[in-house]
């Protein structure tokens, strides 16, 4: 039974359904930026940048991001109802209902982004850099439910194997216990980054209408490291490290087989000889079984880096009249593959040089800004992501019920000519259907976000942005049945996962006009 291969397969090529739109501090304090005119529009409304003044405009931004990802995992084995093995996680620290909590922390101490634009009377040229996807390191110091579900079945397997040998051969292998339990040291760390380098140009047809055309070069860097070590189980009333235990049992059985074989060879009584030969064969088979079982509990490690690149074409348009400005942008789906660069793989699942689909979904945005007063503006935006057109490993995108939609709104108020404050909200709605798309290594849930901040003018041509936003994620419950196969036996299991996240971002930036 290849324990590590079974459990790690749940997070293989764990791409994420998540596009970063917080590419500028201005977004963090007011999410509805798709109809604004400003330097942060290099990402959110590139056509609108054409209406900025002639000259060179630059925005430098740094964000600090902290996230948590929590999965409450449970499993039941119907065939073991009424026994200690019915809720296997109770054998290693779950709550009374057999639900165990696994928590990961993702941090990005410094998340940089840059936007730049050079405007002439009609033509303008732009460049930008940001992390369009991923952007963090998530560490699960105690592994994941998908790691542990297979291991949690080991006490039941040991008990069942012992009973089988007793019934068939009248032989007690000593694998049973009156106090079943198991232990494991598991760890997984994932890093996912999509670096976006954007270039484009605008053309201002007149004082009302401008258009944009450009592209974003995307470079993907993912890295997964993990290990499962020290698998143990209670045998005969005490915890045993299973790799060493079955290694010793294999040696012991092989010794017994040799003794019975030698004794049989020296015996002239054919009846006794036959019994001794049968015993030798039985112990020989036991030695092979114990040795194969021992290898299943050896420490396993994974170290794999994935790389890929692709280009996203982008077009945009902006219309400006009086107090109203309307912007729209279309980013096409970027079809690309990521390739494994594998240093170590005890799973057999991350073959070096293997390519896997990892498309970046397209997006269409529409936004508007309206000036209620010279000092007061309101904004609203809509985002639609083409997630189901973005191919992923094993066509995982087909498990989505539909595409992602976002609704955004915000308001800005110029308190003085040098101080502006703003606040914004965002509703992100994923269509996750029955949750088949989700796994505990990489998941998203629908959410509400709230951001606020201020812009300070510190010089005639220079302003500082500061902002903070947080995201309140909904919990998503997933239930599914599966079959666990161990030691030549199959068990139907019922599994539950409750997914939840937190997200907090603090940032500052500076805008300069030359």
CSV table of C-alpha atoms in Angstrom, one decimal:
chain,number,residue,atom,x,y,z
A,1,UNK,CA,0.0,0.0,0.0
A,2,UNK,CA,1.7,3.2,-1.2
A,3,UNK,CA,0.4,5.5,1.6
A,4,UNK,CA,2.2,8.6,0.5
A,5,UNK,CA,1.2,8.3,-3.1
A,6,UNK,CA,-2.4,7.8,-2.2
A,7,UNK,CA,-2.6,10.8,0.1
A,8,UNK,CA,-0.5,13.2,-1.9
A,9,UNK,CA,-2.6,12.6,-5.1
A,10,UNK,CA,-5.3,14.8,-3.7
A,11,UNK,CA,-3.1,17.9,-4.0
A,12,UNK,CA,-1.3,17.1,-7.2
A,13,UNK,CA,-0.9,20.2,-9.4
A,14,UNK,CA,-3.1,22.2,-6.9
A,15,UNK,CA,-3.8,25.3,-9.1
A,16,UNK,CA,-6.1,27.9,-7.6
A,17,UNK,CA,-9.2,29.5,-8.8
A,18,UNK,CA,-8.1,33.0,-7.7
A,19,UNK,CA,-7.1,36.1,-9.6
A,20,UNK,CA,-5.4,38.9,-7.7
A,21,UNK,CA,-7.0,42.2,-8.5
A,22,UNK,CA,-5.3,44.1,-5.6
A,23,UNK,CA,-2.5,45.4,-7.8
A,24,UNK,CA,-2.5,48.9,-6.3
A,25,UNK,CA,-3.1,50.4,-2.9
A,26,UNK,CA,-5.9,52.5,-4.5
A,27,UNK,CA,-7.8,49.3,-5.0
A,28,UNK,CA,-7.4,48.3,-1.4
A,29,UNK,CA,-9.2,51.4,-0.2
A,30,UNK,CA,-11.9,51.3,-2.9
A,31,UNK,CA,-12.4,48.2,-4.9
A,32,UNK,CA,-14.6,49.6,-7.7
A,33,UNK,CA,-11.7,50.9,-9.9
A,34,UNK,CA,-12.8,49.8,-13.3
A,35,UNK,CA,-14.4,53.1,-14.2
A,36,UNK,CA,-11.8,55.5,-12.7
A,37,UNK,CA,-9.2,57.7,-14.3
A,38,UNK,CA,-5.9,57.3,-12.5
A,39,UNK,CA,-2.5,55.6,-12.7
A,40,UNK,CA,-3.8,52.4,-11.0
A,41,UNK,CA,-5.9,52.1,-14.1
A,42,UNK,CA,-2.9,50.6,-15.9
A,43,UNK,CA,-4.4,47.4,-14.5
A,44,UNK,CA,-8.1,48.1,-13.8
A,45,UNK,CA,-9.0,50.6,-16.6
A,46,UNK,CA,-6.1,51.0,-19.0
A,47,UNK,CA,-8.1,53.0,-21.6
A,48,UNK,CA,-9.0,55.6,-18.9
A,49,UNK,CA,-5.3,56.4,-18.3
A,50,UNK,CA,-5.4,58.2,-21.6
A,51,UNK,CA,-7.3,61.0,-20.0
A,52,UNK,CA,-4.6,61.7,-17.4
A,53,UNK,CA,-2.4,64.7,-18.1
A,54,UNK,CA,0.5,64.6,-20.6
A,55,UNK,CA,3.8,63.4,-19.1
A,56,UNK,CA,5.1,60.5,-17.1
A,57,UNK,CA,3.1,59.0,-14.3
A,58,UNK,CA,4.5,56.4,-11.8
A,59,UNK,CA,3.0,54.3,-9.0
A,60,UNK,CA,5.0,52.2,-6.5
A,61,UNK,CA,3.2,49.9,-4.1
A,62,UNK,CA,4.0,47.5,-1.3
A,63,UNK,CA,1.4,45.3,0.5
A,64,UNK,CA,1.6,42.9,3.4
A,65,UNK,CA,-0.8,40.0,3.2
A,66,UNK,CA,-1.7,37.4,5.9
A,67,UNK,CA,-4.1,34.6,5.2
A,68,UNK,CA,-5.3,31.5,7.1
A,69,UNK,CA,-6.9,28.4,5.5
A,70,UNK,CA,-8.8,26.1,7.8
A,71,UNK,CA,-10.3,22.7,6.9
A,72,UNK,CA,-12.4,20.7,9.3
A,73,UNK,CA,-12.2,17.1,8.0
A,74,UNK,CA,-14.1,14.1,9.1
A,75,UNK,CA,-14.6,10.5,7.9
A,76,UNK,CA,-16.7,7.5,8.9
A,77,UNK,CA,-16.3,3.9,7.9
A,78,UNK,CA,-19.9,2.3,7.8
A,79,UNK,CA,-18.7,-1.3,8.0
A,80,UNK,CA,-17.0,-0.5,11.4
A,81,UNK,CA,-20.1,1.0,13.0
A,82,UNK,CA,-20.1,0.2,16.7
A,83,UNK,CA,-16.3,-0.2,16.9
A,84,UNK,CA,-13.5,2.3,17.7
A,85,UNK,CA,-12.7,2.3,13.9
A,86,UNK,CA,-16.0,3.9,12.9
A,87,UNK,CA,-14.6,7.4,13.2
A,88,UNK,CA,-10.9,6.9,12.6
A,89,UNK,CA,-9.8,10.4,13.3
A,90,UNK,CA,-10.8,9.9,17.0
A,91,UNK,CA,-7.8,7.6,17.2
A,92,UNK,CA,-5.5,10.6,16.8
A,93,UNK,CA,-6.8,13.8,18.4
A,94,UNK,CA,-10.1,14.7,16.7
A,95,UNK,CA,-13.1,15.9,18.5
A,96,UNK,CA,-15.7,13.5,19.8
A,97,UNK,CA,-17.6,13.6,16.5
A,98,UNK,CA,-14.5,12.4,14.6
A,99,UNK,CA,-13.8,15.8,13.0
A,100,UNK,CA,-10.2,17.1,13.0
A,101,UNK,CA,-9.0,20.6,12.2
A,102,UNK,CA,-6.1,21.3,9.8
A,103,UNK,CA,-4.9,24.9,9.6
A,104,UNK,CA,-2.5,26.5,7.1
A,105,UNK,CA,-1.0,29.9,7.3
A,106,UNK,CA,0.0,31.9,4.2
A,107,UNK,CA,2.0,35.1,4.4
A,108,UNK,CA,3.4,37.6,1.9
A,109,UNK,CA,5.6,40.0,3.9
A,110,UNK,CA,6.2,42.2,0.8
A,111,UNK,CA,3.9,42.1,-2.2
A,112,UNK,CA,5.2,44.7,-4.7
A,113,UNK,CA,3.6,46.3,-7.7
A,114,UNK,CA,4.5,49.0,-10.2
A,115,UNK,CA,2.4,50.9,-12.7
A,116,UNK,CA,3.8,53.5,-15.2
A,117,UNK,CA,2.3,55.5,-18.0
A,118,UNK,CA,3.6,58.1,-20.5
A,119,UNK,CA,1.0,60.3,-22.1
A,120,UNK,CA,1.1,62.5,-25.2
A,121,UNK,CA,-1.8,64.4,-26.7
A,122,UNK,CA,-3.4,61.4,-28.3
A,123,UNK,CA,-1.1,58.5,-27.7
A,124,UNK,CA,-0.1,56.9,-24.5
A,125,UNK,CA,2.2,54.0,-23.4
A,126,UNK,CA,1.9,51.9,-20.3
A,127,UNK,CA,3.8,49.2,-18.3
A,128,UNK,CA,3.0,47.4,-15.1
A,129,UNK,CA,4.2,44.6,-12.9
A,130,UNK,CA,2.2,42.8,-10.2
A,131,UNK,CA,1.4,39.3,-8.9
A,132,UNK,CA,-1.7,38.4,-10.9
A,133,UNK,CA,-2.2,35.1,-9.1
A,134,UNK,CA,-1.0,33.3,-6.0
A,135,UNK,CA,1.6,35.3,-4.2
A,136,UNK,CA,2.1,33.4,-1.0
A,137,UNK,CA,3.6,30.5,0.9
A,138,UNK,CA,1.1,28.3,2.7
A,139,UNK,CA,2.3,25.9,5.3
A,140,UNK,CA,0.3,23.1,6.9
A,141,UNK,CA,2.6,22.1,9.8
A,142,UNK,CA,0.3,19.1,10.7
A,143,UNK,CA,-0.5,18.0,7.2
A,144,UNK,CA,-4.0,17.8,5.8
A,145,UNK,CA,-7.1,15.6,6.1
A,146,UNK,CA,-6.3,14.1,2.7
A,147,UNK,CA,-2.9,13.1,4.1
A,148,UNK,CA,-4.3,11.5,7.2
A,149,UNK,CA,-7.4,9.7,5.9
A,150,UNK,CA,-5.5,6.7,4.6
A,151,UNK,CA,-3.2,6.6,7.6
A,152,UNK,CA,-6.2,6.7,9.9
A,153,UNK,CA,-7.3,3.3,8.5
A,154,UNK,CA,-4.1,1.5,9.6
A,155,UNK,CA,-5.4,0.4,13.1
A,156,UNK,CA,-8.5,-1.1,11.5
A,157,UNK,CA,-6.3,-2.9,8.8
A,158,UNK,CA,-4.0,-4.3,11.4
A,159,UNK,CA,-6.9,-5.6,13.4
A,160,UNK,CA,-8.6,-7.1,10.3
A,161,UNK,CA,-5.4,-8.7,9.2
A,162,UNK,CA,-4.8,-10.3,12.6
A,163,UNK,CA,-8.4,-11.7,12.6
A,164,UNK,CA,-7.9,-13.1,9.0
A,165,UNK,CA,-4.8,-15.0,10.0
A,166,UNK,CA,-6.5,-16.3,13.1
A,167,UNK,CA,-9.5,-17.6,11.1
A,168,UNK,CA,-7.5,-19.1,8.2
A,169,UNK,CA,-4.4,-20.4,9.8
A,170,UNK,CA,-5.1,-20.3,13.5
A,171,UNK,CA,-2.1,-18.0,13.9
A,172,UNK,CA,-2.2,-14.8,16.0
A,173,UNK,CA,0.2,-12.3,14.4
A,174,UNK,CA,0.0,-10.1,17.5
A,175,UNK,CA,-1.2,-7.1,15.5
A,176,UNK,CA,-4.3,-6.5,17.6
A,177,UNK,CA,-4.7,-4.2,20.5
A,178,UNK,CA,-7.4,-3.1,23.0
A,179,UNK,CA,-6.4,0.5,22.7
A,180,UNK,CA,-6.2,1.3,19.0
A,181,UNK,CA,-4.4,4.5,17.9
A,182,UNK,CA,-2.0,5.9,15.3
A,183,UNK,CA,0.5,8.7,14.9
A,184,UNK,CA,2.2,10.5,12.0
A,185,UNK,CA,4.3,13.5,11.4
A,186,UNK,CA,3.2,15.2,8.2
A,187,UNK,CA,4.0,18.5,6.6
A,188,UNK,CA,3.2,20.3,3.3
A,189,UNK,CA,4.3,23.7,2.1
A,190,UNK,CA,3.1,25.2,-1.2
A,191,UNK,CA,4.1,28.3,-3.0
A,192,UNK,CA,2.2,29.7,-5.9
A,193,UNK,CA,3.2,32.8,-7.9
A,194,UNK,CA,2.0,34.3,-11.2
A,195,UNK,CA,4.2,37.2,-12.1
A,196,UNK,CA,2.5,39.6,-14.6
A,197,UNK,CA,4.4,42.0,-16.8
A,198,UNK,CA,1.9,44.2,-18.7
A,199,UNK,CA,2.6,46.4,-21.7
A,200,UNK,CA,0.2,48.4,-23.8
A,201,UNK,CA,-0.8,51.6,-25.6
A,202,UNK,CA,-3.8,54.0,-25.6
A,203,UNK,CA,-5.2,56.2,-28.3
A,204,UNK,CA,-7.5,59.1,-27.4
A,205,UNK,CA,-9.9,59.7,-30.2
A,206,UNK,CA,-11.4,62.9,-28.7
A,207,UNK,CA,-12.2,64.4,-25.3
A,208,UNK,CA,-14.8,61.7,-24.7
A,209,UNK,CA,-13.4,58.3,-26.1
A,210,UNK,CA,-10.2,56.4,-25.7
A,211,UNK,CA,-9.1,52.8,-26.4
A,212,UNK,CA,-6.4,50.5,-25.2
A,213,UNK,CA,-4.6,47.4,-26.6
A,214,UNK,CA,-1.9,45.5,-24.9
A,215,UNK,CA,-0.8,42.2,-23.3
A,216,UNK,CA,0.5,40.7,-20.1
A,217,UNK,CA,3.4,38.3,-20.0
A,218,UNK,CA,2.7,35.8,-17.2
A,219,UNK,CA,5.3,33.7,-15.6
A,220,UNK,CA,4.2,30.9,-13.2
A,221,UNK,CA,6.4,29.6,-10.4
A,222,UNK,CA,5.0,26.9,-8.1
A,223,UNK,CA,6.9,24.9,-5.5
A,224,UNK,CA,5.6,22.0,-3.4
A,225,UNK,CA,7.6,20.4,-0.6
A,226,UNK,CA,6.2,17.8,1.8
A,227,UNK,CA,7.0,14.8,3.9
A,228,UNK,CA,5.3,12.0,5.8
A,229,UNK,CA,7.5,10.5,8.5
A,230,UNK,CA,7.2,8.4,11.7
A,231,UNK,CA,4.0,6.5,10.9
A,232,UNK,CA,3.1,4.6,14.1
A,233,UNK,CA,0.2,2.5,15.5
A,234,UNK,CA,-0.7,0.9,18.8
A,235,UNK,CA,0.1,-2.8,18.7
A,236,UNK,CA,-0.2,-5.1,21.7
A,237,UNK,CA,-1.1,-2.1,23.9
A,238,UNK,CA,1.9,0.2,23.0
A,239,UNK,CA,2.9,2.5,20.1
A,240,UNK,CA,5.1,1.0,17.5
A,241,UNK,CA,7.0,2.7,14.7
A,242,UNK,CA,5.6,0.7,11.8
A,243,UNK,CA,8.6,0.7,9.5
A,244,UNK,CA,10.9,-0.7,12.2
A,245,UNK,CA,8.2,-3.0,13.6
A,246,UNK,CA,7.4,-4.7,10.3
A,247,UNK,CA,11.1,-4.9,9.4
A,248,UNK,CA,11.7,-6.8,12.6
A,249,UNK,CA,8.7,-9.0,12.0
A,250,UNK,CA,9.9,-9.8,8.5
A,251,UNK,CA,13.3,-10.8,9.8
A,252,UNK,CA,11.7,-12.9,12.5
A,253,UNK,CA,9.3,-14.7,10.0
A,254,UNK,CA,12.2,-15.3,7.6
A,255,UNK,CA,14.2,-16.9,10.5
A,256,UNK,CA,11.3,-19.1,11.4
A,257,UNK,CA,10.9,-20.1,7.8
A,258,UNK,CA,14.5,-21.1,7.6
A,259,UNK,CA,14.3,-23.1,10.8
A,260,UNK,CA,11.2,-25.0,9.7
A,261,UNK,CA,12.7,-25.7,6.3
A,262,UNK,CA,15.9,-27.0,7.8
A,263,UNK,CA,14.0,-29.2,10.3
A,264,UNK,CA,11.9,-30.5,7.4
A,265,UNK,CA,14.9,-31.4,5.4
A,266,UNK,CA,16.3,-33.4,8.4
A,267,UNK,CA,13.0,-35.3,9.1
A,268,UNK,CA,12.4,-38.7,7.5
A,269,UNK,CA,8.7,-38.9,8.6
A,270,UNK,CA,6.8,-37.8,5.5
A,271,UNK,CA,3.8,-36.6,7.4
A,272,UNK,CA,5.8,-34.5,9.7
A,273,UNK,CA,8.0,-33.3,6.8
A,274,UNK,CA,4.9,-32.1,5.0
A,275,UNK,CA,3.7,-30.2,8.0
A,276,UNK,CA,7.1,-28.5,8.5
A,277,UNK,CA,7.3,-27.6,4.9
A,278,UNK,CA,3.9,-26.0,5.1
A,279,UNK,CA,4.9,-24.0,8.1
A,280,UNK,CA,8.1,-22.9,6.3
A,281,UNK,CA,6.0,-21.8,3.3
A,282,UNK,CA,3.6,-19.9,5.6
A,283,UNK,CA,6.4,-18.1,7.4
A,284,UNK,CA,8.1,-17.4,4.2
A,285,UNK,CA,5.0,-15.8,2.8
A,286,UNK,CA,4.6,-13.8,6.1
A,287,UNK,CA,8.1,-12.5,5.7
A,288,UNK,CA,7.4,-11.3,2.2
A,289,UNK,CA,4.2,-9.6,3.4
A,290,UNK,CA,5.8,-8.0,6.3
A,291,UNK,CA,8.7,-6.7,4.2
A,292,UNK,CA,6.3,-5.2,1.6
A,293,UNK,CA,4.2,-3.7,4.4
A,294,UNK,CA,7.4,-2.2,6.0
A,295,UNK,CA,8.2,-0.4,2.7
A,296,UNK,CA,4.8,1.2,2.8
A,297,UNK,CA,5.6,2.9,6.1
A,298,UNK,CA,9.0,4.3,5.1
A,299,UNK,CA,9.5,8.0,5.3
A,300,UNK,CA,8.4,9.8,2.1
A,301,UNK,CA,9.4,13.2,0.7
A,302,UNK,CA,8.5,15.5,-2.1
A,303,UNK,CA,10.3,18.4,-3.6
A,304,UNK,CA,8.9,19.7,-6.9
A,305,UNK,CA,9.0,23.0,-8.7
A,306,UNK,CA,6.7,23.9,-11.5
A,307,UNK,CA,7.3,26.6,-14.2
A,308,UNK,CA,5.3,27.9,-17.1
A,309,UNK,CA,4.6,31.1,-19.1
A,310,UNK,CA,2.1,32.6,-21.4
A,311,UNK,CA,0.6,35.8,-22.8
A,312,UNK,CA,-2.8,37.4,-22.1
A,313,UNK,CA,-4.1,39.8,-24.8
A,314,UNK,CA,-5.9,42.7,-23.3
A,315,UNK,CA,-8.2,45.4,-24.9
A,316,UNK,CA,-10.1,48.2,-23.2
A,317,UNK,CA,-12.3,51.2,-23.9
A,318,UNK,CA,-13.2,54.3,-21.9
A,319,UNK,CA,-15.9,56.9,-22.4
A,320,UNK,CA,-16.0,60.2,-20.5
A,321,UNK,CA,-18.7,62.8,-20.5
A,322,UNK,CA,-19.3,65.5,-17.9
A,323,UNK,CA,-19.4,63.9,-14.3
A,324,UNK,CA,-19.7,60.4,-15.7
A,325,UNK,CA,-16.9,58.0,-16.7
A,326,UNK,CA,-17.3,54.5,-18.0
A,327,UNK,CA,-14.6,51.9,-18.5
A,328,UNK,CA,-14.5,48.4,-19.8
A,329,UNK,CA,-11.7,45.8,-20.2
A,330,UNK,CA,-11.4,42.3,-21.7
A,331,UNK,CA,-8.6,39.9,-20.8
A,332,UNK,CA,-8.5,36.8,-22.9
A,333,UNK,CA,-8.0,33.3,-21.4
A,334,UNK,CA,-4.3,32.5,-21.4
A,335,UNK,CA,-3.8,28.8,-22.4
A,336,UNK,CA,-0.5,27.5,-21.0
A,337,UNK,CA,1.1,24.5,-19.4
A,338,UNK,CA,3.4,24.1,-16.3
A,339,UNK,CA,6.3,21.8,-16.3
A,340,UNK,CA,7.7,19.7,-13.4
A,341,UNK,CA,11.2,20.2,-12.3
A,342,UNK,CA,11.4,17.4,-9.7
A,343,UNK,CA,14.3,17.0,-7.2
A,344,UNK,CA,12.7,14.2,-5.2
A,345,UNK,CA,9.4,12.4,-5.6
A,346,UNK,CA,8.6,9.4,-3.5
A,347,UNK,CA,5.1,9.5,-4.8
A,348,UNK,CA,5.6,8.6,-8.5
A,349,UNK,CA,3.1,11.4,-9.3
A,350,UNK,CA,5.4,14.3,-10.1
A,351,UNK,CA,7.4,13.0,-13.0
A,352,UNK,CA,10.3,15.3,-13.9
A,353,UNK,CA,9.6,17.1,-17.2
A,354,UNK,CA,5.8,16.3,-17.2
A,355,UNK,CA,3.6,19.1,-18.5
A,356,UNK,CA,0.1,19.9,-17.0
A,357,UNK,CA,-2.5,22.4,-18.2
A,358,UNK,CA,-2.8,25.5,-16.0
A,359,UNK,CA,-4.7,28.1,-17.9
A,360,UNK,CA,-5.3,31.6,-16.5
A,361,UNK,CA,-9.0,32.5,-16.9
A,362,UNK,CA,-10.1,35.5,-19.0
A,363,UNK,CA,-12.0,38.3,-17.4
A,364,UNK,CA,-14.4,41.0,-18.6
A,365,UNK,CA,-14.9,44.1,-16.4
A,366,UNK,CA,-17.3,47.1,-16.6
A,367,UNK,CA,-17.1,50.0,-14.3
A,368,UNK,CA,-18.5,53.5,-13.9
A,369,UNK,CA,-17.6,56.6,-11.8
A,370,UNK,CA,-20.0,59.5,-11.2
A,371,UNK,CA,-19.1,62.8,-9.6
A,372,UNK,CA,-22.0,63.8,-7.3
A,373,UNK,CA,-20.1,66.9,-6.2
A,374,UNK,CA,-16.7,68.3,-7.1
A,375,UNK,CA,-15.4,66.6,-3.9
A,376,UNK,CA,-17.5,63.5,-3.8
A,377,UNK,CA,-17.5,60.5,-6.3
A,378,UNK,CA,-19.2,57.1,-6.3
A,379,UNK,CA,-18.2,54.1,-8.2
A,380,UNK,CA,-19.5,50.6,-9.2
A,381,UNK,CA,-18.0,47.7,-11.1
A,382,UNK,CA,-18.7,44.2,-12.3
A,383,UNK,CA,-16.3,41.4,-13.0
A,384,UNK,CA,-17.0,38.2,-14.9
A,385,UNK,CA,-14.3,35.4,-15.0
A,386,UNK,CA,-14.2,32.7,-17.7
A,387,UNK,CA,-13.2,30.0,-15.3
A,388,UNK,CA,-14.8,27.1,-17.1
A,389,UNK,CA,-12.8,27.9,-20.3
A,390,UNK,CA,-9.6,27.7,-18.4
A,391,UNK,CA,-8.3,24.2,-18.6
A,392,UNK,CA,-6.7,22.6,-15.5
A,393,UNK,CA,-5.2,19.2,-14.7
A,394,UNK,CA,-7.7,16.4,-15.1
A,395,UNK,CA,-10.2,18.9,-16.5
A,396,UNK,CA,-10.9,20.0,-13.0
A,397,UNK,CA,-12.6,23.1,-14.3
A,398,UNK,CA,-15.6,21.0,-15.4
A,399,UNK,CA,-16.5,20.4,-11.8
A,400,UNK,CA,-17.4,24.0,-11.4
A,401,UNK,CA,-21.1,24.9,-11.7
A,402,UNK,CA,-20.4,28.2,-13.5
A,403,UNK,CA,-18.1,31.1,-13.8
A,404,UNK,CA,-17.1,33.5,-11.0
A,405,UNK,CA,-18.8,36.9,-10.7
A,406,UNK,CA,-17.8,39.9,-8.6
A,407,UNK,CA,-19.8,43.0,-7.7
A,408,UNK,CA,-18.0,46.1,-6.4
A,409,UNK,CA,-18.9,49.5,-5.1
A,410,UNK,CA,-17.1,52.4,-3.5
A,411,UNK,CA,-17.0,56.1,-2.6
A,412,UNK,CA,-14.3,58.8,-2.5
A,413,UNK,CA,-14.4,62.1,-0.6
A,414,UNK,CA,-11.9,64.9,-1.0
A,415,UNK,CA,-11.9,66.3,2.6
A,416,UNK,CA,-9.4,68.9,1.5
A,417,UNK,CA,-7.3,69.5,-1.6
A,418,UNK,CA,-4.6,67.5,0.0
A,419,UNK,CA,-6.6,64.7,1.7
A,420,UNK,CA,-8.9,62.2,0.2
A,421,UNK,CA,-10.6,59.2,2.0
A,422,UNK,CA,-12.4,56.3,0.5
A,423,UNK,CA,-14.2,53.1,1.3
A,424,UNK,CA,-15.3,50.1,-0.9
A,425,UNK,CA,-16.9,46.7,-0.8
A,426,UNK,CA,-16.7,43.6,-3.0
A,427,UNK,CA,-18.9,40.5,-3.3
A,428,UNK,CA,-17.1,37.5,-4.9
A,429,UNK,CA,-19.4,34.7,-5.9
A,430,UNK,CA,-18.0,31.3,-6.9
A,431,UNK,CA,-20.2,28.6,-8.4
A,432,UNK,CA,-18.7,25.6,-6.7
A,433,UNK,CA,-21.6,23.2,-7.4
A,434,UNK,CA,-21.2,20.2,-5.1
A,435,UNK,CA,-17.6,21.1,-4.2
A,436,UNK,CA,-16.0,18.5,-6.4
A,437,UNK,CA,-13.6,21.2,-7.6
A,438,UNK,CA,-12.2,21.8,-4.1
A,439,UNK,CA,-9.5,20.0,-2.3
A,440,UNK,CA,-7.8,20.8,1.0
A,441,UNK,CA,-4.5,21.9,-0.6
A,442,UNK,CA,-6.0,24.7,-2.7
A,443,UNK,CA,-9.5,26.0,-2.3
A,444,UNK,CA,-11.7,29.2,-2.5
A,445,UNK,CA,-15.1,30.1,-1.1
A,446,UNK,CA,-17.4,33.0,-1.8
A,447,UNK,CA,-16.7,36.1,0.2
A,448,UNK,CA,-17.4,39.7,1.1
A,449,UNK,CA,-14.5,42.2,1.3
A,450,UNK,CA,-14.3,45.7,2.9
A,451,UNK,CA,-11.5,48.1,2.3
A,452,UNK,CA,-10.8,51.7,3.4
A,453,UNK,CA,-7.9,54.2,3.3
A,454,UNK,CA,-6.7,57.6,2.4
A,455,UNK,CA,-4.6,59.5,-0.1
A,456,UNK,CA,-2.3,62.3,1.1
A,457,UNK,CA,-0.8,64.8,-1.2
A,458,UNK,CA,2.7,65.4,0.1
A,459,UNK,CA,4.0,67.6,-2.8
A,460,UNK,CA,2.7,69.2,-5.9
A,461,UNK,CA,3.4,66.2,-8.0
A,462,UNK,CA,3.4,63.4,-5.3
A,463,UNK,CA,0.8,61.6,-3.2
A,464,UNK,CA,0.9,58.7,-0.7
A,465,UNK,CA,-1.8,56.0,-0.5
A,466,UNK,CA,-2.4,53.9,2.6
A,467,UNK,CA,-5.1,51.3,2.9
A,468,UNK,CA,-6.3,48.2,4.7
A,469,UNK,CA,-8.8,45.6,3.6
A,470,UNK,CA,-10.1,42.3,4.9
A,471,UNK,CA,-12.2,39.5,3.5
A,472,UNK,CA,-14.9,37.6,5.2
A,473,UNK,CA,-15.1,34.1,3.6
A,474,UNK,CA,-18.2,31.9,3.7
A,475,UNK,CA,-17.8,28.4,4.9
A,476,UNK,CA,-18.4,25.7,2.3
A,477,UNK,CA,-19.4,22.1,3.3
A,478,UNK,CA,-18.5,19.2,1.1
A,479,UNK,CA,-19.6,15.6,1.5
A,480,UNK,CA,-18.5,12.7,-0.6
A,481,UNK,CA,-18.0,8.9,-0.5
A,482,UNK,CA,-14.8,7.2,-1.5
A,483,UNK,CA,-13.1,3.8,-1.4
A,484,UNK,CA,-9.9,3.3,0.5
A,485,UNK,CA,-7.8,0.4,-0.5
A,486,UNK,CA,-5.1,-0.9,1.8
A,487,UNK,CA,-3.4,-4.2,2.2
A,488,UNK,CA,-5.5,-5.8,-0.5
A,489,UNK,CA,-8.7,-4.7,1.2
A,490,UNK,CA,-11.3,-2.1,0.2
A,491,UNK,CA,-13.4,0.0,2.5
A,492,UNK,CA,-16.2,2.4,1.7
A,493,UNK,CA,-15.8,5.7,3.6
A,494,UNK,CA,-18.0,8.8,4.0
A,495,UNK,CA,-16.0,12.0,4.1
A,496,UNK,CA,-16.8,15.6,5.1
A,497,UNK,CA,-14.8,18.8,4.7
A,498,UNK,CA,-15.7,22.3,5.9
A,499,UNK,CA,-13.5,24.9,4.1
A,500,UNK,CA,-13.0,28.5,5.5
A,501,UNK,CA,-10.4,31.2,5.1
A,502,UNK,CA,-9.3,34.6,6.4
A,503,UNK,CA,-7.5,37.4,4.5
A,504,UNK,CA,-6.0,40.7,5.8
A,505,UNK,CA,-4.0,43.1,3.7
A,506,UNK,CA,-2.2,46.3,4.7
A,507,UNK,CA,-0.4,48.4,2.1
A,508,UNK,CA,1.1,51.7,1.2
A,509,UNK,CA,2.2,53.3,-2.1
A,510,UNK,CA,3.4,56.5,-3.7
A,511,UNK,CA,2.2,58.1,-6.9
A,512,UNK,CA,4.4,60.5,-8.8
A,513,UNK,CA,3.7,62.8,-11.8
A,514,UNK,CA,6.7,64.0,-13.8
